[in-house]
XYZ file of C-alpha atoms in Angstrom:
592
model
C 100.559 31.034 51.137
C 102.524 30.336 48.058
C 102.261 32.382 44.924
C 101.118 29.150 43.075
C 98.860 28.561 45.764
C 97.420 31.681 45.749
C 96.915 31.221 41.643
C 94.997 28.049 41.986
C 92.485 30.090 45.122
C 92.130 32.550 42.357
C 91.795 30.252 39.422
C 89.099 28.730 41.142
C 87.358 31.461 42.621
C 86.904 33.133 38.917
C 85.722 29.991 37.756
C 82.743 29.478 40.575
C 82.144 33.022 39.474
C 81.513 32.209 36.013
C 79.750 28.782 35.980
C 76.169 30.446 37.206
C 76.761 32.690 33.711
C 77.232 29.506 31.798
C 74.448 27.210 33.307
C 71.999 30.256 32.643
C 73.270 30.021 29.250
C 72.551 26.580 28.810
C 69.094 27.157 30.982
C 68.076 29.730 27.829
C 69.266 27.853 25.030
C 66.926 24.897 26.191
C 64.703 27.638 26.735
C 64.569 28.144 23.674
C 64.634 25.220 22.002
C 61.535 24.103 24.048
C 59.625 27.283 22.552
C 60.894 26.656 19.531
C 59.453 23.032 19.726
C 56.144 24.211 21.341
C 56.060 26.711 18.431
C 55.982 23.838 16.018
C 54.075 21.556 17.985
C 51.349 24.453 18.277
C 51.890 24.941 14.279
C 51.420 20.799 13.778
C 48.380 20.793 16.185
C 46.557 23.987 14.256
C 47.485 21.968 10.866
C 46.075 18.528 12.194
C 42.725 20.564 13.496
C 42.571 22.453 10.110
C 42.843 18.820 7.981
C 40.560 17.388 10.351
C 37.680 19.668 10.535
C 38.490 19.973 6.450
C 37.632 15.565 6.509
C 34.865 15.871 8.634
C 33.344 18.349 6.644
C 34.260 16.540 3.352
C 32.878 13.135 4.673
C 29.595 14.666 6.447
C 29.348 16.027 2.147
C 30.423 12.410 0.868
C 27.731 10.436 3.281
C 25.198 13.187 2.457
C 24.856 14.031 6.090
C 23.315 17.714 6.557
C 25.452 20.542 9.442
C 21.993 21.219 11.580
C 23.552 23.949 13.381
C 26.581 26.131 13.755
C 27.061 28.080 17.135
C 30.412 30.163 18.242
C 30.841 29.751 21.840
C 32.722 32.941 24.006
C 35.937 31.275 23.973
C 36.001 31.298 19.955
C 35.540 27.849 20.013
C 33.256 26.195 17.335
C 30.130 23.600 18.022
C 28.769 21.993 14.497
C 25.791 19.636 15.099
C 24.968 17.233 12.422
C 21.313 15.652 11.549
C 22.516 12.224 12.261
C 22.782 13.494 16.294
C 26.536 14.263 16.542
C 28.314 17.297 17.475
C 31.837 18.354 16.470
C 33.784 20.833 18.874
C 36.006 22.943 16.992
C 38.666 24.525 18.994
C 39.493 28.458 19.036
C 41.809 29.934 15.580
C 40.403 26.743 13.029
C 37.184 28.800 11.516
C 37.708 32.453 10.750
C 34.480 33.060 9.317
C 31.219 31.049 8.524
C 28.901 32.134 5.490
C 25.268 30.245 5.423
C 23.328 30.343 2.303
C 19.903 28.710 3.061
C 18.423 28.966 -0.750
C 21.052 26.705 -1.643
C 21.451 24.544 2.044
C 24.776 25.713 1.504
C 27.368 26.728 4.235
C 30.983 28.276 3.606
C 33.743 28.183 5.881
C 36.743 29.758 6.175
C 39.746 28.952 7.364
C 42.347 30.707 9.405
C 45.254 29.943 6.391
C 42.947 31.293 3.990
C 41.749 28.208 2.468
C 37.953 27.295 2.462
C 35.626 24.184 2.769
C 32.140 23.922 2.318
C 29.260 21.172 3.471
C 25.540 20.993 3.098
C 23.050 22.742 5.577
C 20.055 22.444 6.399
C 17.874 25.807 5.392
C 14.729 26.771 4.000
C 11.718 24.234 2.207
C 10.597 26.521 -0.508
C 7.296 25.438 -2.328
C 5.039 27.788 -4.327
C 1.221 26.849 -4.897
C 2.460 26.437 -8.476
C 4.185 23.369 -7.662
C 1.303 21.422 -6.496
C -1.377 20.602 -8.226
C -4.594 19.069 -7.540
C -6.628 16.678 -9.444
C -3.472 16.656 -12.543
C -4.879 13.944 -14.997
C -8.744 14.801 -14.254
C -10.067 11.857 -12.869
C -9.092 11.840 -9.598
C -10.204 14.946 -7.760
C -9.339 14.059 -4.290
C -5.489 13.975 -5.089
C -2.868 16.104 -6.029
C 0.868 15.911 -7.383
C 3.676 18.160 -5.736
C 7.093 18.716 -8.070
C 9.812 19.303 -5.961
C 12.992 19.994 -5.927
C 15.822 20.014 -3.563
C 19.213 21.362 -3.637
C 20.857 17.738 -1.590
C 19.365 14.411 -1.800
C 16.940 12.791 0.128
C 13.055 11.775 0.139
C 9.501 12.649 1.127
C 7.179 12.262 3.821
C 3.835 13.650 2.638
C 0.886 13.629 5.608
C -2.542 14.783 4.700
C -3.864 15.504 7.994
C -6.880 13.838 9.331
C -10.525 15.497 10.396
C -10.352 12.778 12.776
C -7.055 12.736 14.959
C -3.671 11.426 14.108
C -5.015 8.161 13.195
C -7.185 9.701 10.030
C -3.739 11.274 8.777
C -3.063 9.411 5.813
C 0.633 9.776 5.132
C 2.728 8.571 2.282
C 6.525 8.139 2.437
C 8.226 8.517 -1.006
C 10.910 5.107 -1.685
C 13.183 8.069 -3.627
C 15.972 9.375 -2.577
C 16.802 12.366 -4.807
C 16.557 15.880 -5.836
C 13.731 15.824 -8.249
C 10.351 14.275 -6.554
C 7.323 13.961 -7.471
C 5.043 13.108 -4.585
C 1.332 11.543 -5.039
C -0.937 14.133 -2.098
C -3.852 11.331 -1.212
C -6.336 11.399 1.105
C -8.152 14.574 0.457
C -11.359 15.314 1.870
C -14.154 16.619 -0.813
C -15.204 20.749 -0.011
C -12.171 21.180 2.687
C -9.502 23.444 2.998
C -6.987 20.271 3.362
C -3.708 20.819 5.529
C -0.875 18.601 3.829
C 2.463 18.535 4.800
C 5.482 17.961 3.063
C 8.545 16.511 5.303
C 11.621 16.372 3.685
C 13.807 13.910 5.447
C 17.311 12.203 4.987
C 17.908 8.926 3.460
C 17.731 7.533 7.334
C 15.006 9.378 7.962
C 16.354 12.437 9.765
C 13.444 14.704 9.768
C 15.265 18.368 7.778
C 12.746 20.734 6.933
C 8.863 20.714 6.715
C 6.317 22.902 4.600
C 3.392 23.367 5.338
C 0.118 24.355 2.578
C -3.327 23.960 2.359
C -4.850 21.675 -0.898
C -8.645 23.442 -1.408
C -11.420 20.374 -2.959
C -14.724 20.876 -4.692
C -17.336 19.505 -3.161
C -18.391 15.376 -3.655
C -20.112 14.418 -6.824
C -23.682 13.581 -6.390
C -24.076 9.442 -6.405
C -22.148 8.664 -3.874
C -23.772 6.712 -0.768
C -24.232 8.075 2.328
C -22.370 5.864 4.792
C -23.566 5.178 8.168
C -20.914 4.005 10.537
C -23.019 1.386 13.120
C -19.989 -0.067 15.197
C -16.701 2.011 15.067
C -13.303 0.586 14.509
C -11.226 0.986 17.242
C -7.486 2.054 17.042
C -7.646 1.519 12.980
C -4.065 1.035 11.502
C -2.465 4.396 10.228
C -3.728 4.890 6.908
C -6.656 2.470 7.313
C -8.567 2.891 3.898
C -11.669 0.966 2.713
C -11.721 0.344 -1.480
C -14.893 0.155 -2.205
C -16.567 -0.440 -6.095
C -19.530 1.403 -5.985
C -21.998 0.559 -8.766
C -24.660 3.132 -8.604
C -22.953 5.706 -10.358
C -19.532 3.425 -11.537
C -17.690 5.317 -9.319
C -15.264 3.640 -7.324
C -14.237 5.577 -3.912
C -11.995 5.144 -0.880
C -13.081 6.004 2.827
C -11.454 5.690 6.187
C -12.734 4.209 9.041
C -14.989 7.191 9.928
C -17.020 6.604 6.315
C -15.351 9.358 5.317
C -14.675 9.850 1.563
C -10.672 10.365 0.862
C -10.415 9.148 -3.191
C -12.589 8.828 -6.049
C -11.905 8.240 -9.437
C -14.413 9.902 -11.953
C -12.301 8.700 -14.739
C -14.770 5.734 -15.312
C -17.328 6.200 -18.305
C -20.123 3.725 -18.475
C -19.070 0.408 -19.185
C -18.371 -1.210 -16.166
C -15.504 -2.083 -14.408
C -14.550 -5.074 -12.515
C -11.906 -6.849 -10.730
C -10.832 -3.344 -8.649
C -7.924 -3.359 -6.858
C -4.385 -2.152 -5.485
C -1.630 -3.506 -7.167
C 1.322 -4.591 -5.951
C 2.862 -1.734 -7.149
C 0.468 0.627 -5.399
C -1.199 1.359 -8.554
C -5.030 0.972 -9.272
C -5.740 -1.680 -11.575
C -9.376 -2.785 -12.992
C -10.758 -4.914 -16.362
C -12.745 -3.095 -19.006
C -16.094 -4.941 -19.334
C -18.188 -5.339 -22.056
C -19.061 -6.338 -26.079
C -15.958 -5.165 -27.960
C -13.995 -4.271 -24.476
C -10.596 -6.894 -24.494
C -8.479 -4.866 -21.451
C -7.338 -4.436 -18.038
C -6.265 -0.694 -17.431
C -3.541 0.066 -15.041
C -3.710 3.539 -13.706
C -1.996 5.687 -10.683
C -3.948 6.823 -7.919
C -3.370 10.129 -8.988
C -4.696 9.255 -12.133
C -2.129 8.902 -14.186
C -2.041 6.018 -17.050
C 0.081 3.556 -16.931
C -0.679 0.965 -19.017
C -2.947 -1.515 -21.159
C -2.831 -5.062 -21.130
C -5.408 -5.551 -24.746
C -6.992 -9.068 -25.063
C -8.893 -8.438 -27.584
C -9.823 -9.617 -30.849
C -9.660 -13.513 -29.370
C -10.956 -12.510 -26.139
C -13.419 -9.297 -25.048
C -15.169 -8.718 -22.220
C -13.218 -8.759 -18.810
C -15.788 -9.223 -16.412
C -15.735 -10.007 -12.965
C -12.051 -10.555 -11.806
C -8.795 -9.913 -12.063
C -6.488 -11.733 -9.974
C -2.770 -10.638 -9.891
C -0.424 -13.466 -9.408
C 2.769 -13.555 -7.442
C 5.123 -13.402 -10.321
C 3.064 -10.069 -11.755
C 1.260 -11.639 -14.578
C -2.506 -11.165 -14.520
C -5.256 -13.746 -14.757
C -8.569 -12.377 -16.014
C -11.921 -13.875 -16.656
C -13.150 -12.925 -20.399
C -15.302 -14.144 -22.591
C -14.246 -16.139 -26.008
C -15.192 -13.393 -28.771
C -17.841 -14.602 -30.987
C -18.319 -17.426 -28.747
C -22.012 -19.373 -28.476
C -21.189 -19.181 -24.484
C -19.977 -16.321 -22.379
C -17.757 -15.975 -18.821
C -16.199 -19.207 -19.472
C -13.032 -18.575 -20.186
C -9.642 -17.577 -18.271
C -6.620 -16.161 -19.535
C -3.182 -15.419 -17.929
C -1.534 -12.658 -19.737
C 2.081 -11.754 -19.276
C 2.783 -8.299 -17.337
C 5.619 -7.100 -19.118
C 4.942 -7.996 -23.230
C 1.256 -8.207 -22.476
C 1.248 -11.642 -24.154
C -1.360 -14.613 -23.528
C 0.492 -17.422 -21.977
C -2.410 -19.614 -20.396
C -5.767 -20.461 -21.676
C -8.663 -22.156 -19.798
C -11.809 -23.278 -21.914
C -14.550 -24.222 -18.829
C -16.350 -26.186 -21.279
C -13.686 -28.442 -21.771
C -13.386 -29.225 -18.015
C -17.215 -29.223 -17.084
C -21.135 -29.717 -18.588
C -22.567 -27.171 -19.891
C -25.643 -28.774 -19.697
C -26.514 -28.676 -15.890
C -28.844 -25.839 -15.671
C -30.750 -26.717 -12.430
C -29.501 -23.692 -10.675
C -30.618 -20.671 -13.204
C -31.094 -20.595 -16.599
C -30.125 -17.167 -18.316
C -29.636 -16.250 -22.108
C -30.850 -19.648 -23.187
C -27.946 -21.552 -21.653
C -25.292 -19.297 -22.446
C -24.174 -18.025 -18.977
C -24.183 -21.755 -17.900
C -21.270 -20.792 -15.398
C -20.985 -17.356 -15.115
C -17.127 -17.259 -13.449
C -17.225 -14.151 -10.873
C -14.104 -15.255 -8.986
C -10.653 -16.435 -9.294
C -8.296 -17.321 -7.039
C -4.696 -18.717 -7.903
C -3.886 -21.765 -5.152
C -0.280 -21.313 -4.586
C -0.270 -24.740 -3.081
C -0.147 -26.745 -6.200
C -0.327 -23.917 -8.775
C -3.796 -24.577 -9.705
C -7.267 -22.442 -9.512
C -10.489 -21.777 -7.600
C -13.042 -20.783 -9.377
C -16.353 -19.539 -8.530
C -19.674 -19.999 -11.056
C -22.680 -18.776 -9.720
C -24.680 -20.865 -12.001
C -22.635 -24.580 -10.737
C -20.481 -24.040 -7.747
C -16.997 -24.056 -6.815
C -14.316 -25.855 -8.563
C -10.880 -26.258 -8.913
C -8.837 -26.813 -12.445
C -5.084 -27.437 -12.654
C -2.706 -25.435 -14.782
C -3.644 -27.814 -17.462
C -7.600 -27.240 -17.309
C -8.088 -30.939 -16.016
C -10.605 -30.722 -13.379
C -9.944 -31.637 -9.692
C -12.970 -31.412 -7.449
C -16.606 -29.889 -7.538
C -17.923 -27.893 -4.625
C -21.562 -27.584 -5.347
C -24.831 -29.474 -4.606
C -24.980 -33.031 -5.993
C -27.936 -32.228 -7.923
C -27.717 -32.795 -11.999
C -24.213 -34.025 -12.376
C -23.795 -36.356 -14.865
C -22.288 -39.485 -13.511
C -19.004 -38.994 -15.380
C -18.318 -36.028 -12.279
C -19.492 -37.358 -9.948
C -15.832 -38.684 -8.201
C -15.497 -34.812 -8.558
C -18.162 -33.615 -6.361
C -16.934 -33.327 -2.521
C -18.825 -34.987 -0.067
C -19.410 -33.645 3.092
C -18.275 -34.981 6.145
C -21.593 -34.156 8.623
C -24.130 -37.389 7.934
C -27.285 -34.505 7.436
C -27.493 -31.200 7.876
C -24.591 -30.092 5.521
C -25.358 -26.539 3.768
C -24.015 -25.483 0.649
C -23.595 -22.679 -0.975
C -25.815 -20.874 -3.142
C -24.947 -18.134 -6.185
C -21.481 -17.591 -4.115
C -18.605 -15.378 -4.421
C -15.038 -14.848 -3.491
C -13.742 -17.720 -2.727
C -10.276 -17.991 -0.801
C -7.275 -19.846 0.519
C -6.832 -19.068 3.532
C -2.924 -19.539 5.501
C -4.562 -23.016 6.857
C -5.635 -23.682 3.534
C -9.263 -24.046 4.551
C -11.464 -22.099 1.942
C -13.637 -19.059 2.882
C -16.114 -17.982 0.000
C -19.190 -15.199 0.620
C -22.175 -18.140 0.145
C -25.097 -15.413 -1.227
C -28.018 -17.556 -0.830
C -29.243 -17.097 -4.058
C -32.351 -19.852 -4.465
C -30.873 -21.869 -1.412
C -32.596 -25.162 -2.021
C -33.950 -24.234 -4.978
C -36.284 -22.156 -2.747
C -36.856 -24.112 -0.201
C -34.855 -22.512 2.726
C -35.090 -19.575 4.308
C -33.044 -16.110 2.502
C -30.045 -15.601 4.295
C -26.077 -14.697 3.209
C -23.153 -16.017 5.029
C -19.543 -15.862 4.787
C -18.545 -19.439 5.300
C -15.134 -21.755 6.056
C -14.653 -25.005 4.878
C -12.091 -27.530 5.268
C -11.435 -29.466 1.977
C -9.288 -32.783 2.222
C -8.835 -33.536 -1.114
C -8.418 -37.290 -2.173
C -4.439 -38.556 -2.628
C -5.277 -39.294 -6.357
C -6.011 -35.506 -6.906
C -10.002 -35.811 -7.920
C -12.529 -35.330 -5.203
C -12.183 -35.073 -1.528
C -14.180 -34.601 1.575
C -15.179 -31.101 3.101
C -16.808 -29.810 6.191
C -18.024 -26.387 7.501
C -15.692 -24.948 10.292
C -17.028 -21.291 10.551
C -19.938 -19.233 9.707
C -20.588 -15.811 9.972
C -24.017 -13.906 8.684
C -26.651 -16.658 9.144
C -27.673 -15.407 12.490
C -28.451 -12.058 11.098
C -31.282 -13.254 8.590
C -33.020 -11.073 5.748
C -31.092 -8.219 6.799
C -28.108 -9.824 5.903
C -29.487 -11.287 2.703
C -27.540 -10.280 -0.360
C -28.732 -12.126 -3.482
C -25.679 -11.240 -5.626
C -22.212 -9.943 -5.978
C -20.846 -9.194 -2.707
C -17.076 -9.964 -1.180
C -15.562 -11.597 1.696
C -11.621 -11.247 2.769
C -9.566 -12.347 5.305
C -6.904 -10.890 7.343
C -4.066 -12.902 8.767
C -2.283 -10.223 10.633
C -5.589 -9.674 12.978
C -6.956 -12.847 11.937
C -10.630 -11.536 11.033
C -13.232 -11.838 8.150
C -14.488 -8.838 6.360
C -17.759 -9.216 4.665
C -19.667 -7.125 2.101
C -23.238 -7.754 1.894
C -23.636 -5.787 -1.080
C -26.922 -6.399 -2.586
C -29.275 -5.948 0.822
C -31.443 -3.908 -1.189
C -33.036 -6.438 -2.867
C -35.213 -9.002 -2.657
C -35.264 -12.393 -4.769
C -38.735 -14.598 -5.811
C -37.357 -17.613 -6.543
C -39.407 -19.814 -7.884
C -37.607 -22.162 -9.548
C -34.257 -22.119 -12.390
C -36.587 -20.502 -15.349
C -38.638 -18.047 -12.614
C -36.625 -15.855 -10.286
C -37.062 -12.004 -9.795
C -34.955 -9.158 -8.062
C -36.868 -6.169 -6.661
C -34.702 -3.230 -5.456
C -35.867 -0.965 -3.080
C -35.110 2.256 -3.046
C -35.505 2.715 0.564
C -33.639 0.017 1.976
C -29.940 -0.151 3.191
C -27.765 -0.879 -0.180
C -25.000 -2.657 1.360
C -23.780 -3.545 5.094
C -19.905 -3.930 5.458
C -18.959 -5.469 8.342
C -15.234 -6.732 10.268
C -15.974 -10.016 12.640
C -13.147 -12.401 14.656
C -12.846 -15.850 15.253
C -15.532 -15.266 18.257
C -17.843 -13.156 15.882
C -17.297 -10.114 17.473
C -18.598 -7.247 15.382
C -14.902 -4.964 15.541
C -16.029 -2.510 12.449
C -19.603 -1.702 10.742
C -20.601 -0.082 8.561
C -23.911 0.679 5.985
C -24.474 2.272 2.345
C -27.860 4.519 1.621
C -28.594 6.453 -0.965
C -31.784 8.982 -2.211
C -34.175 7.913 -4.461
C -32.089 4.760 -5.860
C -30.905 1.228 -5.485
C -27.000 0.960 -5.322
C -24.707 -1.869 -5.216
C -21.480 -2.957 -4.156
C -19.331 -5.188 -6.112
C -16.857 -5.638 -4.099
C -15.060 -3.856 -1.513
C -11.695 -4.713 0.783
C -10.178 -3.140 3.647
C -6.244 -1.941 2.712
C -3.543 -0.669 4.546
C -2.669 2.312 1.738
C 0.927 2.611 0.932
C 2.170 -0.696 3.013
């Protein structure tokens, strides 16, 4: 072999010995390089996780969303559960330490640079006896007011439980969504350690924390009736109150379908009260009655003024009704002060300056002269208005006078039918009068009340039977529907009865005055109040009638009937060693 050959053997031989060296060289540098860039993508990925869990946190504070729970599993990972249902895994090195402060629904993390980030959390409902208070403006001592406050926003759910099952709970959600609340407590019972509790729940209703107390009542004011529940409602509505304006002792009360007592206001003095009722607003509104008396009152149910709407010096005496119309304004029956005639007159009174806008003078629409009915106060009460009702239809009114009938006035007073007995109208009304479809055998109503449109526009009205026929028919009460085609040139019409309810029952039924009917669409039945059954009524003729109470006799029957007549609810007023009425009462759904 040649020297140069043997150079290039060695040459090569070296060279084979060196190129494993090199490519493990290059193997480590990559090496390297790929730690290097795991390093950083490790350092990037703990960065991302940090900034992420720091948004999550931030927007779960932004959206008011509450952190539920917060649980470290063995692996050092971290599970946060929200109240809107989600959970957030947070992996292993992102939370170094978690501080919870539930005084403050606080919670404190921090992170593993150092930094921290905090969120809401739910923790501890903290309310002293001091905050609630029962019976807070002193005339309404089955109620109470809580003042609460929160350290994050959200609202209410107060539940006064029932002596009855769920379905006696009466339970009030609060609209507000805040940290300061005041919450109404209604629904006590009278004598009763009362369990309420207070829910505090997120703006979607995520149910956070509850607290639980016990509201202690005195016992029930003497007066009251003692209620005798003769057919039980079945499955009542949640919240399923009765408002009933008791007259024996002017105290108006609330039961619930077991003729249990749950409000009362002993806030009212003397002078009587009409035209009770629930707002719109939720709050209990009434007109002041009487001589010198030119209001309606608006109070809470708590008790708590709200406002006056003052009538007087033109007008005085709201008695009767108060009818609240859609837009808010009220209409109320009064009587002209100083005026030679009394409960002729309506007025609509704005609800926010407490202005008159509307005036209706009776005895500009009608005789006053057509006493064949019942003559009291020489002439004076010749129509005695106990009802309104505002006909959305064609923006005119209903209006019931015991003394006439039923009729129905425009906006601008002009009149636009008569429903009464033909009897003693002058012939200038009689296109007015409505004439009854059935050739013989019609009945009309007697001394009636509450009239109503109902959502087929037929009328329902509580016909009392006071002097039916001038006497000459048997004594019964009746709620009663009519259909009323009215004539195309707006006076008169045609009408015809299309349901009855209360004649079948006879003398027991037989309530010579006041008294109520309603109707409810959304289980399409009639509610009656018979509340006069303790009486009886001579009639002789318009000058000679007399009412004898009897102490011993039922006071008032309130009963529920369908379509068919079917009894669903009943329900009777007694009372010791007096004769009570009832104005009016009306099944409610509280707080709907």
């Amino acid at each position: 072999m040649s020297v140069m050959r043997r150079i290039q053997v060695g040459f090569l031989g070296g060279l084979l010995s060196v190129l494993p060296f090199m490519q493990a060289c290059q193997d480590q540098e990559l090496a390297n390089q790929l730690e290097e860039l795991s390093e950083e993508l490790e350092e990037a990925k703990q960065i991302n996780n940090l900034l992420a869990f720091r948004q999550t946190i931030l927007d779960a504070r932004v959206s008011e969303v509450l952190v539920s729970n917060v649980a470290e599993e063995p692996n050092g990972e971290w599970n946060l559960s929200f109240e809107d249902g989600s959970v957030y895994q947070v992996d292993s090195g992102i939370v170094a330490e978690v501080a919870l402060d539930s005084a403050s629904w606080k919670v404190d993390f921090t992170l593993s640079d150092a930094s921290e980030v905090s969120g809401h959390f739910i923790g501890n409902l903290s309310i002293t006896e001091e905050q609630i208070e029962l019976n807070p403006f002193n005339s309404a001592p089955l109620s109470a007011l809580a003042q609460v406050s929160t350290p994050v926003k959200g609202s209410f759910v107060v539940t006064v439980k029932g002596q009855d099952g769920d379905v006696s709970d009466i339970i009030y959600e609060s609209p507000n969504v805040g940290t300061e609340h005041s919450l109404p407590i209604i629904g006590l019972y009278g004598e009763y350690d009362n369990t309420v509790e207070l829910t505090f729940v997120s703006a979607t209703g995520a149910v956070r924390a509850t607290h639980t107390t016990t509201v202690t009542t005195e016992a029930l004011p003497t007066g009251l009736p003692t209620v005798d529940i003769v057919v039980p409602l079945s499955n009542p509505a949640q919240n399923t109150l009765f408002l009933v304006n008791y007259r024996a002792v002017n105290m108006p009360f609330m039961m619930d379908a077991f003729g249990k007592v749950r409000w009362f206001s002993n806030g009212f003095t003397t002078v009587r009260k009409y035209g009770l009722q629930i707002f719109a607003n939720g709050n209990v509104g009434y007109g002041v009655a009487g001589a010198g008396q030119g209001s309606v009152m608006e109070y809470t149910l708590v008790g708590e003024f709200v406002r006056e709407y003052t009538f007087y010096p033109a007008y005085e005496n709201a008695h009767h009704d108060v009818f609240e119309l859609p837009n808010g304004n009220l209409l109320v029956a009064v009587n002209e002060t100083g005026g030679e005639t009394i409960e002729d007159q309506i007025i609509e009174m704005d609800r926010n300056s407490g202005a008159i806008l509307t005036e209706w003078d009776l005895r500009e629409s009608l005789p006053t002269d057509r006493l064949t009915f019942r003559v009291i106060q020489d002439g004076a009460d010749w129509f005695h208005n106990n009802a309104i009702w505002y006909d959305e239809r064609d923006h005119s009114l209903i209006l019931s006078g015991q003394a006439q009938g039923v009729v129905k006035v425009d906006w601008d007073n002009n009149l636009k039918w008569i429903l009464a007995p033909h009897e003693g109208w002058p012939e200038e009304y009689q296109d007015y009068l409505l004439q009854p479809t059935e050739a013989e055998g019609f009945e009309w109503v007697w001394g009636q009340h509450a009239p109503q449109v109902l959502p087929s526009g037929n009328l329902l009205l509580f016909d009392n039977g006071f002097g039916r026929e001038f006497g000459a028919a048997d004594q019964f009460s009746r709620a009663v529907e009519f259909e009323i085609v009215e004539n195309d040139n707006g006076i008169g019409g045609s009408i015809s009865e299309v349901w009855q309810y209360g004649k079948e029952r006879g003398e027991e039924f037989f309530a010579p005055f006041i008294s109520d009917v309603d109707y409810y669409p959304t289980t399409d039945t009639r509610f009656l109040v018979a509340g006069s059954t303790a009486f009886s009524l001579n009639y002789v003729d318009s000058a000679n009638m007399t009412l004898t109470p009897d102490p011993t006799a039922i006071e008032t029957i309130m009963v529920e009937v369908n379509e068919a007549k079917e009894v669903l609810f009943e329900a009777t007023f007694s009372s010791e060693g007096k004769t009570g009425t009832t104005y009016r009462a009306e099944k409610l759904i509280l707080f709907n």
